[in-house]
GROMACS .gro file of C-alpha atoms in nm:
model
  442
    1MET     CA    1   2.460  20.666   6.748
    2GLY     CA    2   2.760  20.428   6.753
    3GLN     CA    3   2.830  20.190   7.039
    4GLY     CA    4   3.131  20.391   7.156
    5GLN     CA    5   2.937  20.717   7.149
    6GLY     CA    6   2.647  20.552   7.331
    7GLN     CA    7   2.881  20.427   7.604
    8ALA     CA    8   3.027  20.778   7.635
    9GLN     CA    9   2.676  20.919   7.683
   10HIS     CA   10   2.603  20.660   7.952
   11TRP     CA   11   2.918  20.748   8.145
   12LYS     CA   12   2.859  21.122   8.104
   13LYS     CA   13   2.519  21.083   8.270
   14ILE     CA   14   2.671  20.874   8.547
   15TRP     CA   15   2.948  21.130   8.603
   16VAL     CA   16   2.713  21.427   8.632
   17GLY     CA   17   2.471  21.237   8.856
   18SER     CA   18   2.754  21.113   9.078
   19ALA     CA   19   2.930  21.450   9.109
   20GLY     CA   20   2.611  21.614   9.228
   21ASN     CA   21   2.547  21.330   9.468
   22MET     CA   22   2.895  21.377   9.614
   23VAL     CA   23   2.832  21.743   9.698
   24GLU     CA   24   2.488  21.668   9.839
   25TRP     CA   25   2.624  21.406  10.077
   26PHE     CA   26   2.930  21.615  10.161
   27ASP     CA   27   2.696  21.879  10.303
   28TRP     CA   28   2.486  21.615  10.478
   29PHE     CA   29   2.776  21.431  10.643
   30VAL     CA   30   2.983  21.738  10.732
   31TYR     CA   31   2.723  21.813  10.998
   32ALA     CA   32   2.791  21.476  11.162
   33SER     CA   33   3.171  21.481  11.129
   34PHE     CA   34   3.209  21.837  11.266
   35ALA     CA   35   2.947  21.799  11.541
   36THR     CA   36   3.216  21.744  11.807
   37TYR     CA   37   3.352  22.092  11.728
   38PHE     CA   38   3.035  22.301  11.702
   39ALA     CA   39   2.819  22.125  11.964
   40GLY     CA   40   2.943  22.367  12.231
   41SER     CA   41   2.870  22.671  12.013
   42PHE     CA   42   2.492  22.622  12.013
   43PHE     CA   43   2.422  22.481  12.358
   44PRO     CA   44   2.508  22.599  12.711
   45GLU     CA   45   2.792  22.445  12.911
   46GLY     CA   46   2.732  22.090  13.034
   47ASN     CA   47   2.817  21.724  12.983
   48ASP     CA   48   2.996  21.657  12.651
   49THR     CA   49   2.784  21.349  12.575
   50ALA     CA   50   2.468  21.552  12.642
   51LYS     CA   51   2.584  21.817  12.392
   52LEU     CA   52   2.649  21.548  12.133
   53MET     CA   53   2.304  21.406  12.199
   54ASN     CA   54   2.153  21.751  12.133
   55THR     CA   55   2.334  21.786  11.801
   56ALA     CA   56   2.256  21.421  11.716
   57GLY     CA   57   1.890  21.495  11.790
   58ILE     CA   58   1.893  21.778  11.535
   59PHE     CA   59   2.076  21.543  11.295
   60ALA     CA   60   1.790  21.293  11.341
   61VAL     CA   61   1.528  21.567  11.281
   62GLY     CA   62   1.672  21.607  10.931
   63PHE     CA   63   1.593  21.242  10.870
   64PHE     CA   64   1.232  21.289  10.972
   65MET     CA   65   1.194  21.545  10.692
   66ARG     CA   66   1.324  21.291  10.443
   67PRO     CA   67   0.984  21.121  10.391
   68VAL     CA   68   0.839  21.463  10.306
   69GLY     CA   69   1.127  21.528  10.068
   70GLY     CA   70   1.092  21.175   9.930
   71TRP     CA   71   0.724  21.231   9.853
   72LEU     CA   72   0.765  21.585   9.715
   73LEU     CA   73   1.079  21.534   9.508
   74GLY     CA   74   0.988  21.178   9.412
   75ARG     CA   75   0.669  21.317   9.263
   76VAL     CA   76   0.871  21.582   9.077
   77GLY     CA   77   1.108  21.314   8.947
   78ASP     CA   78   0.826  21.096   8.811
   79ARG     CA   79   0.620  21.382   8.663
   80ARG     CA   80   0.879  21.630   8.538
   81GLY     CA   81   1.184  21.409   8.503
   82ARG     CA   82   1.489  21.291   8.695
   83LYS     CA   83   1.682  21.600   8.585
   84ALA     CA   84   1.428  21.841   8.738
   85ALA     CA   85   1.432  21.657   9.072
   86LEU     CA   86   1.813  21.647   9.085
   87THR     CA   87   1.837  22.020   9.013
   88LEU     CA   88   1.589  22.104   9.288
   89THR     CA   89   1.763  21.887   9.548
   90VAL     CA   90   2.098  22.059   9.503
   91THR     CA   91   1.932  22.403   9.529
   92LEU     CA   92   1.783  22.312   9.868
   93MET     CA   93   2.115  22.171   9.990
   94SER     CA   94   2.304  22.486   9.891
   95ALA     CA   95   2.060  22.701  10.089
   96SER     CA   96   2.097  22.483  10.398
   97ALA     CA   97   2.478  22.496  10.384
   98VAL     CA   98   2.468  22.876  10.374
   99LEU     CA   99   2.238  22.885  10.679
  100ILE     CA  100   2.465  22.660  10.887
  101ALA     CA  101   2.777  22.854  10.786
  102ALA     CA  102   2.613  23.178  10.904
  103ALA     CA  103   2.426  23.046  11.211
  104PRO     CA  104   2.478  23.259  11.528
  105THR     CA  105   2.624  23.089  11.836
  106TYR     CA  106   2.456  23.048  12.175
  107ALA     CA  107   2.668  23.334  12.313
  108VAL     CA  108   2.536  23.570  12.044
  109ALA     CA  109   2.171  23.470  12.004
  110GLY     CA  110   2.094  23.213  12.272
  111TYR     CA  111   1.879  22.936  12.130
  112GLY     CA  112   1.826  23.143  11.813
  113GLY     CA  113   2.132  22.971  11.668
  114VAL     CA  114   1.973  22.634  11.740
  115ALA     CA  115   1.662  22.748  11.551
  116VAL     CA  116   1.871  22.838  11.245
  117LEU     CA  117   2.051  22.505  11.271
  118LEU     CA  118   1.716  22.327  11.289
  119VAL     CA  119   1.576  22.504  10.982
  120ALA     CA  120   1.892  22.419  10.788
  121ARG     CA  121   1.866  22.052  10.884
  122LEU     CA  122   1.499  22.049  10.779
  123LEU     CA  123   1.600  22.181  10.436
  124GLN     CA  124   1.876  21.922  10.417
  125GLY     CA  125   1.624  21.653  10.503
  126LEU     CA  126   1.397  21.765  10.221
  127SER     CA  127   1.689  21.770   9.980
  128VAL     CA  128   1.842  21.434  10.070
  129GLY     CA  129   1.497  21.275  10.088
  130GLY     CA  130   1.467  21.335   9.716
  131GLU     CA  131   1.835  21.309   9.623
  132TYR     CA  132   1.877  20.943   9.706
  133ALA     CA  133   1.584  20.830   9.493
  134ALA     CA  134   1.649  21.073   9.210
  135SER     CA  135   2.014  20.971   9.181
  136ALA     CA  136   1.937  20.599   9.232
  137THR     CA  137   1.674  20.613   8.960
  138TYR     CA  138   1.887  20.826   8.729
  139LEU     CA  139   2.200  20.610   8.760
  140THR     CA  140   2.003  20.288   8.716
  141GLU     CA  141   1.813  20.411   8.411
  142ALA     CA  142   2.119  20.576   8.255
  143SER     CA  143   2.335  20.263   8.274
  144ALA     CA  144   2.418  20.035   7.984
  145PRO     CA  145   2.225  19.704   7.965
  146GLY     CA  146   2.374  19.443   8.194
  147ARG     CA  147   2.572  19.702   8.392
  148ARG     CA  148   2.310  19.846   8.624
  149GLY     CA  149   2.486  19.711   8.933
  150LEU     CA  150   2.817  19.866   8.829
  151ALA     CA  151   2.665  20.201   8.730
  152SER     CA  152   2.442  20.239   9.035
  153SER     CA  153   2.730  20.149   9.268
  154PHE     CA  154   2.869  20.495   9.191
  155GLN     CA  155   2.592  20.636   9.407
  156TYR     CA  156   2.772  20.511   9.718
  157VAL     CA  157   3.110  20.589   9.561
  158SER     CA  158   2.997  20.951   9.535
  159MET     CA  159   2.827  20.946   9.876
  160THR     CA  160   3.145  20.812  10.033
  161ALA     CA  161   3.359  21.053   9.831
  162GLY     CA  162   3.156  21.336   9.982
  163GLN     CA  163   3.230  21.206  10.328
  164ILE     CA  164   3.599  21.152  10.244
  165LEU     CA  165   3.618  21.511  10.122
  166GLY     CA  166   3.458  21.627  10.446
  167LEU     CA  167   3.698  21.423  10.658
  168GLY     CA  168   3.990  21.542  10.441
  169ILE     CA  169   3.898  21.903  10.512
  170GLN     CA  170   3.861  21.813  10.879
  171ILE     CA  171   4.212  21.661  10.888
  172LEU     CA  172   4.352  21.967  10.709
  173LEU     CA  173   4.184  22.203  10.953
  174GLN     CA  174   4.299  21.994  11.250
  175ARG     CA  175   4.658  22.030  11.132
  176THR     CA  176   4.644  22.400  11.043
  177LEU     CA  177   4.417  22.548  11.312
  178THR     CA  178   4.435  22.527  11.689
  179SER     CA  179   4.165  22.340  11.881
  180GLY     CA  180   4.028  22.673  12.001
  181GLU     CA  181   4.006  22.811  11.647
  182LEU     CA  182   3.828  22.497  11.525
  183HIS     CA  183   3.572  22.516  11.805
  184SER     CA  184   3.530  22.890  11.762
  185TRP     CA  185   3.498  22.946  11.387
  186GLY     CA  186   3.692  22.685  11.188
  187TRP     CA  187   3.399  22.443  11.180
  188ARG     CA  188   3.214  22.688  10.951
  189ILE     CA  189   3.465  22.647  10.667
  190PRO     CA  190   3.335  22.313  10.529
  191PHE     CA  191   2.981  22.451  10.510
  192VAL     CA  192   3.107  22.742  10.299
  193VAL     CA  193   3.287  22.492  10.074
  194GLY     CA  194   2.967  22.288  10.047
  195ALA     CA  195   2.761  22.590   9.945
  196LEU     CA  196   3.009  22.683   9.672
  197GLY     CA  197   3.026  22.323   9.546
  198ALA     CA  198   2.647  22.305   9.530
  199ALA     CA  199   2.640  22.617   9.311
  200VAL     CA  200   2.875  22.448   9.061
  201ILE     CA  201   2.665  22.130   9.057
  202PHE     CA  202   2.350  22.335   9.001
  203TYR     CA  203   2.501  22.457   8.673
  204LEU     CA  204   2.604  22.103   8.569
  205ARG     CA  205   2.263  21.958   8.646
  206ARG     CA  206   2.082  22.230   8.454
  207ASN     CA  207   2.263  22.100   8.144
  208MET     CA  208   2.247  21.725   8.212
  209LEU     CA  209   2.070  21.477   7.984
  210GLU     CA  210   1.741  21.310   8.079
  211THR     CA  211   1.730  20.929   8.079
  212GLU     CA  212   1.586  20.754   7.774
  213THR     CA  213   1.380  20.523   7.996
  214PHE     CA  214   1.189  20.821   8.139
  215GLU     CA  215   1.149  20.994   7.804
  216GLU     CA  216   1.011  20.677   7.641
  217SER     CA  217   0.780  20.590   7.929
  218GLY     CA  218   0.420  20.532   7.826
  219ALA     CA  219   0.278  20.603   8.172
  220SER     CA  220  -0.011  20.847   8.190
  221PRO     CA  221   0.108  21.196   8.300
  222GLN     CA  222  -0.183  21.218   8.547
  223ASP     CA  223  -0.081  20.887   8.706
  224ARG     CA  224   0.291  20.954   8.741
  225GLY     CA  225   0.439  21.001   9.086
  226THR     CA  226   0.110  20.974   9.276
  227ILE     CA  227   0.040  20.796   9.604
  228LYS     CA  228  -0.247  20.619   9.429
  229ALA     CA  229  -0.005  20.475   9.175
  230LEU     CA  230   0.241  20.380   9.450
  231LEU     CA  231  -0.029  20.194   9.645
  232ARG     CA  232  -0.065  19.958   9.349
  233HIS     CA  233   0.290  19.853   9.435
  234ARG     CA  234   0.255  19.849   9.814
  235ARG     CA  235   0.429  19.512   9.843
  236GLU     CA  236   0.739  19.653   9.675
  237ALA     CA  237   0.720  19.964   9.895
  238PHE     CA  238   0.717  19.755  10.214
  239LEU     CA  239   1.000  19.549  10.069
  240VAL     CA  240   1.213  19.864  10.029
  241ILE     CA  241   1.155  19.956  10.394
  242ALA     CA  242   1.245  19.608  10.518
  243LEU     CA  243   1.553  19.558  10.303
  244THR     CA  244   1.678  19.908  10.394
  245MET     CA  245   1.642  19.859  10.770
  246GLY     CA  246   1.958  19.659  10.840
  247GLY     CA  247   2.169  19.827  10.576
  248THR     CA  248   2.107  20.185  10.680
  249VAL     CA  249   2.171  20.119  11.050
  250ALA     CA  250   2.499  19.941  10.971
  251TYR     CA  251   2.606  20.209  10.722
  252TYR     CA  252   2.554  20.502  10.957
  253THR     CA  253   2.714  20.311  11.244
  254TYR     CA  254   3.040  20.254  11.054
  255THR     CA  255   3.052  20.588  10.872
  256THR     CA  256   2.899  20.895  11.038
  257TYR     CA  257   2.907  20.757  11.394
  258LEU     CA  258   3.244  20.581  11.372
  259THR     CA  259   3.462  20.888  11.429
  260LYS     CA  260   3.268  20.990  11.739
  261TYR     CA  261   3.263  20.630  11.867
  262LEU     CA  262   3.641  20.597  11.836
  263SER     CA  263   3.689  20.932  12.009
  264ASN     CA  264   3.412  20.927  12.271
  265SER     CA  265   3.407  20.553  12.356
  266ALA     CA  266   3.737  20.398  12.245
  267GLY     CA  267   3.937  20.692  12.379
  268LEU     CA  268   4.136  20.763  12.061
  269PRO     CA  269   4.246  21.124  11.999
  270LYS     CA  270   4.011  21.311  11.762
  271GLN     CA  271   4.284  21.336  11.498
  272THR     CA  272   4.351  20.962  11.508
  273ALA     CA  273   3.980  20.878  11.499
  274THR     CA  274   3.931  21.105  11.198
  275LEU     CA  275   4.229  20.951  11.016
  276VAL     CA  276   4.096  20.599  11.077
  277SER     CA  277   3.760  20.693  10.923
  278PHE     CA  278   3.929  20.872  10.633
  279CYS     CA  279   4.150  20.576  10.536
  280ALA     CA  280   3.873  20.319  10.584
  281LEU     CA  281   3.632  20.515  10.366
  282ILE     CA  282   3.882  20.542  10.079
  283VAL     CA  283   3.905  20.162  10.065
  284PHE     CA  284   3.526  20.138  10.106
  285ALA     CA  285   3.467  20.367   9.806
  286CYS     CA  286   3.699  20.157   9.588
  287LEU     CA  287   3.508  19.840   9.678
  288GLN     CA  288   3.170  19.966   9.554
  289PRO     CA  289   3.222  19.929   9.175
  290LEU     CA  290   3.385  19.588   9.223
  291ALA     CA  291   3.087  19.460   9.419
  292GLY     CA  292   2.841  19.628   9.180
  293ALA     CA  293   3.006  19.460   8.880
  294LEU     CA  294   3.000  19.127   9.065
  295SER     CA  295   2.624  19.161   9.117
  296ASP     CA  296   2.580  19.202   8.741
  297ARG     CA  297   2.731  18.854   8.706
  298ILE     CA  298   2.596  18.656   9.001
  299GLY     CA  299   2.286  18.857   9.100
  300ARG     CA  300   2.188  19.100   9.377
  301ARG     CA  301   2.060  18.852   9.638
  302PRO     CA  302   2.394  18.677   9.707
  303LEU     CA  303   2.557  19.009   9.800
  304LEU     CA  304   2.265  19.122  10.015
  305ILE     CA  305   2.256  18.789  10.198
  306THR     CA  306   2.632  18.801  10.257
  307PHE     CA  307   2.598  19.148  10.409
  308ALA     CA  308   2.310  19.048  10.636
  309VAL     CA  309   2.478  18.731  10.763
  310GLY     CA  310   2.804  18.916  10.829
  311SER     CA  311   2.636  19.210  10.999
  312THR     CA  312   2.415  18.986  11.213
  313PHE     CA  313   2.700  18.775  11.350
  314LEU     CA  314   3.001  19.011  11.338
  315THR     CA  315   2.863  19.342  11.464
  316VAL     CA  316   2.890  19.263  11.836
  317PRO     CA  317   3.251  19.132  11.824
  318ILE     CA  318   3.366  19.411  11.589
  319MET     CA  319   3.218  19.691  11.801
  320THR     CA  320   3.348  19.531  12.123
  321LEU     CA  321   3.702  19.502  11.983
  322LEU     CA  322   3.686  19.856  11.838
  323GLN     CA  323   3.618  19.992  12.185
  324ARG     CA  324   3.943  19.830  12.300
  325ALA     CA  325   4.147  19.901  11.986
  326GLY     CA  326   4.368  20.161  12.155
  327SER     CA  327   4.565  20.271  11.848
  328PHE     CA  328   4.540  20.349  11.476
  329TRP     CA  329   4.615  20.014  11.310
  330PRO     CA  330   4.382  19.786  11.510
  331ALA     CA  331   4.103  20.043  11.475
  332LEU     CA  332   4.162  20.068  11.099
  333GLY     CA  333   4.165  19.690  11.051
  334LEU     CA  334   3.838  19.641  11.237
  335SER     CA  335   3.675  19.935  11.059
  336LEU     CA  336   3.774  19.791  10.720
  337LEU     CA  337   3.631  19.451  10.813
  338ALA     CA  338   3.301  19.614  10.904
  339LEU     CA  339   3.288  19.819  10.584
  340VAL     CA  340   3.370  19.518  10.365
  341VAL     CA  341   3.063  19.350  10.512
  342VAL     CA  342   2.847  19.661  10.459
  343THR     CA  343   2.958  19.678  10.092
  344GLY     CA  344   2.727  19.386  10.017
  345TYR     CA  345   2.438  19.624  10.083
  346THR     CA  346   2.566  19.967   9.979
  347SER     CA  347   2.704  19.870   9.638
  348ILE     CA  348   2.371  19.751   9.496
  349ASN     CA  349   2.082  19.869   9.712
  350ALA     CA  350   2.010  20.163   9.480
  351CYS     CA  351   1.955  19.952   9.170
  352VAL     CA  352   1.767  19.679   9.360
  353LYS     CA  353   1.508  19.933   9.475
  354ALA     CA  354   1.483  20.099   9.134
  355GLU     CA  355   1.438  19.759   8.967
  356LEU     CA  356   1.126  19.690   9.176
  357PHE     CA  357   0.909  19.972   9.033
  358PRO     CA  358   0.778  20.076   8.689
  359THR     CA  359   0.906  20.399   8.534
  360GLY     CA  360   0.599  20.610   8.614
  361VAL     CA  361   0.634  20.561   8.988
  362ARG     CA  362   1.000  20.455   9.017
  363SER     CA  363   1.134  20.774   9.173
  364LEU     CA  364   0.853  20.802   9.430
  365GLY     CA  365   0.859  20.426   9.490
  366VAL     CA  366   1.225  20.440   9.586
  367ALA     CA  367   1.211  20.777   9.763
  368LEU     CA  368   0.924  20.751  10.008
  369PRO     CA  369   0.974  20.399  10.152
  370TYR     CA  370   1.350  20.450  10.169
  371ALA     CA  371   1.310  20.784  10.344
  372ILE     CA  372   1.070  20.630  10.597
  373ALA     CA  373   1.319  20.352  10.672
  374ASN     CA  374   1.600  20.603  10.713
  375ALA     CA  375   1.391  20.824  10.940
  376LEU     CA  376   1.312  20.528  11.164
  377PHE     CA  377   1.650  20.352  11.161
  378GLY     CA  378   1.931  20.544  10.986
  379GLY     CA  379   1.872  20.889  11.128
  380THR     CA  380   1.824  20.760  11.480
  381ALA     CA  381   2.124  20.523  11.484
  382GLU     CA  382   2.364  20.775  11.632
  383TYR     CA  383   2.112  20.898  11.887
  384VAL     CA  384   2.028  20.540  11.991
  385ALA     CA  385   2.400  20.467  12.028
  386LEU     CA  386   2.452  20.770  12.253
  387TRP     CA  387   2.137  20.684  12.451
  388PHE     CA  388   2.272  20.338  12.529
  389LYS     CA  389   2.607  20.493  12.620
  390LYS     CA  390   2.453  20.749  12.852
  391GLY     CA  391   2.254  20.470  13.017
  392GLY     CA  392   2.572  20.275  13.087
  393ILE     CA  393   2.485  19.983  12.858
  394GLU     CA  394   2.665  20.078  12.538
  395SER     CA  395   2.685  19.713  12.426
  396GLY     CA  396   2.305  19.718  12.388
  397PHE     CA  397   2.355  19.924  12.072
  398TYR     CA  398   2.571  19.653  11.917
  399TRP     CA  399   2.287  19.403  11.959
  400TYR     CA  400   2.041  19.656  11.817
  401VAL     CA  401   2.247  19.686  11.496
  402ALA     CA  402   2.277  19.307  11.469
  403GLY     CA  403   1.903  19.264  11.523
  404CYS     CA  404   1.815  19.508  11.245
  405ALA     CA  405   2.045  19.317  11.009
  406ALA     CA  406   1.877  18.989  11.108
  407VAL     CA  407   1.536  19.128  11.009
  408SER     CA  408   1.670  19.232  10.668
  409LEU     CA  409   1.830  18.889  10.626
  410VAL     CA  410   1.486  18.728  10.637
  411VAL     CA  411   1.372  18.967  10.363
  412TYR     CA  412   1.675  18.900  10.142
  413LEU     CA  413   1.619  18.525  10.168
  414ALA     CA  414   1.255  18.561  10.061
  415MET     CA  415   1.282  18.825   9.787
  416ARG     CA  416   1.315  18.757   9.415
  417GLU     CA  417   1.625  18.825   9.206
  418THR     CA  418   1.607  19.157   9.014
  419LYS     CA  419   1.925  19.149   8.802
  420ASP     CA  420   1.760  19.060   8.470
  421ILE     CA  421   1.442  19.268   8.502
  422ASP     CA  422   1.354  19.488   8.201
  423LEU     CA  423   1.315  19.840   8.345
  424LYS     CA  424   1.069  19.940   8.072
  425ARG     CA  425   0.835  19.648   8.152
  426VAL     CA  426   0.841  19.636   8.531
  427GLY     CA  427   0.488  19.593   8.662
  428GLN     CA  428   0.334  19.518   8.322
  429GLN     CA  429   0.083  19.240   8.289
  430PRO     CA  430   0.123  19.010   7.988
  431SER     CA  431  -0.176  19.182   7.823
  432ASP     CA  432  -0.004  19.521   7.859
  433ARG     CA  433   0.300  19.420   7.658
  434PRO     CA  434   0.341  19.526   7.294
  435GLU     CA  435   0.187  19.298   7.036
  436THR     CA  436   0.518  19.305   6.847
  437ASP     CA  437   0.692  19.085   7.106
  438PRO     CA  438   0.877  18.810   6.924
  439VAL     CA  439   0.693  18.478   6.898
  440PRO     CA  440   0.891  18.154   6.911
  441ALA     CA  441   0.913  17.980   6.576
  442SER     CA  442   0.701  17.668   6.541
   0.00000   0.00000   0.00000
């Protein structure tokens, strides 16, 4: 295979993996971005913040299924291949989107609609728990040598593209439907779109190529994707949890929670708040490949450290000023500043985690610790923010985000650089390496 054809194969794998990731995260984030419209459909009349807390609670429940999905689908990815895991994740996500689109309201079925919503979020949690690791592993292994940072950055490009698509549909619906229509039935439209998109991606993933790294792995089939194998790399697993902590809290604060924060706390109209998030996320998506390519030159640690320092010291002033922004342009400028800082984490965290583990346990090694960190910190970020707000001390949340980033900063300063690691030899002892390794000439 020629170099040009080989590069084309690499980018084809990245395209298919990214497109599926986009639809997965579209379905996941649409729940958060449309929560302000359907919160009243599933719960009785009451305080608006309390309704949002109820829907945020169900949002968080989805995160607590992610460790289960990380274990189950991570095991599938390591034993049967990255392709098999990616196909299964999109099937689960399609089913959950259909359930939410058809869920009965409180007026029709009482709390029965909440039960359907809960089941759908549990399925989404299973799906996304495996999707992150499967796509992170797939994109990292499918990339050309020396371009893992660039290639894996498309995971957050596609994740953000899914959210941009969701916000784009929200803006379109806001401009074509009345507020009453949106609250009544219009919020169901994006979930129908998500279900249809997932069906298309299912077809694409059934025909995608497996990574050469997985196919050439010499790991024992009985040992692949097992907890026993993962425990041999417990240090790396704890490292994934610690380095994810600050990044996931900051990411969900400035993406899924931002629209509600600008509307519910800063007092911006819902349409303006949505437009701010939409514009900021477009710039954010464009930054990911640039930062990923930069990490291939200077290493992963400098970007991670830059993120952690910025998030630790800038979160409180940014969130305080956002609350007083008052109009579109100041809100957009502050949001962009926050997302530029977060890019130091999002652009490369996928490949950093994948580079820590050997092929036979790479998918599970990324999936389970990452899912645990997200359940504890990412999934609860919005609920914690609303809890502080309801308690009258909203600024406490700003310090919480900064504190999580400070913990991750300590980890980034202590961890090793992973840029030049050979994915096929991660975790090997010198005695495990092939006897045909080149020997320096005497």
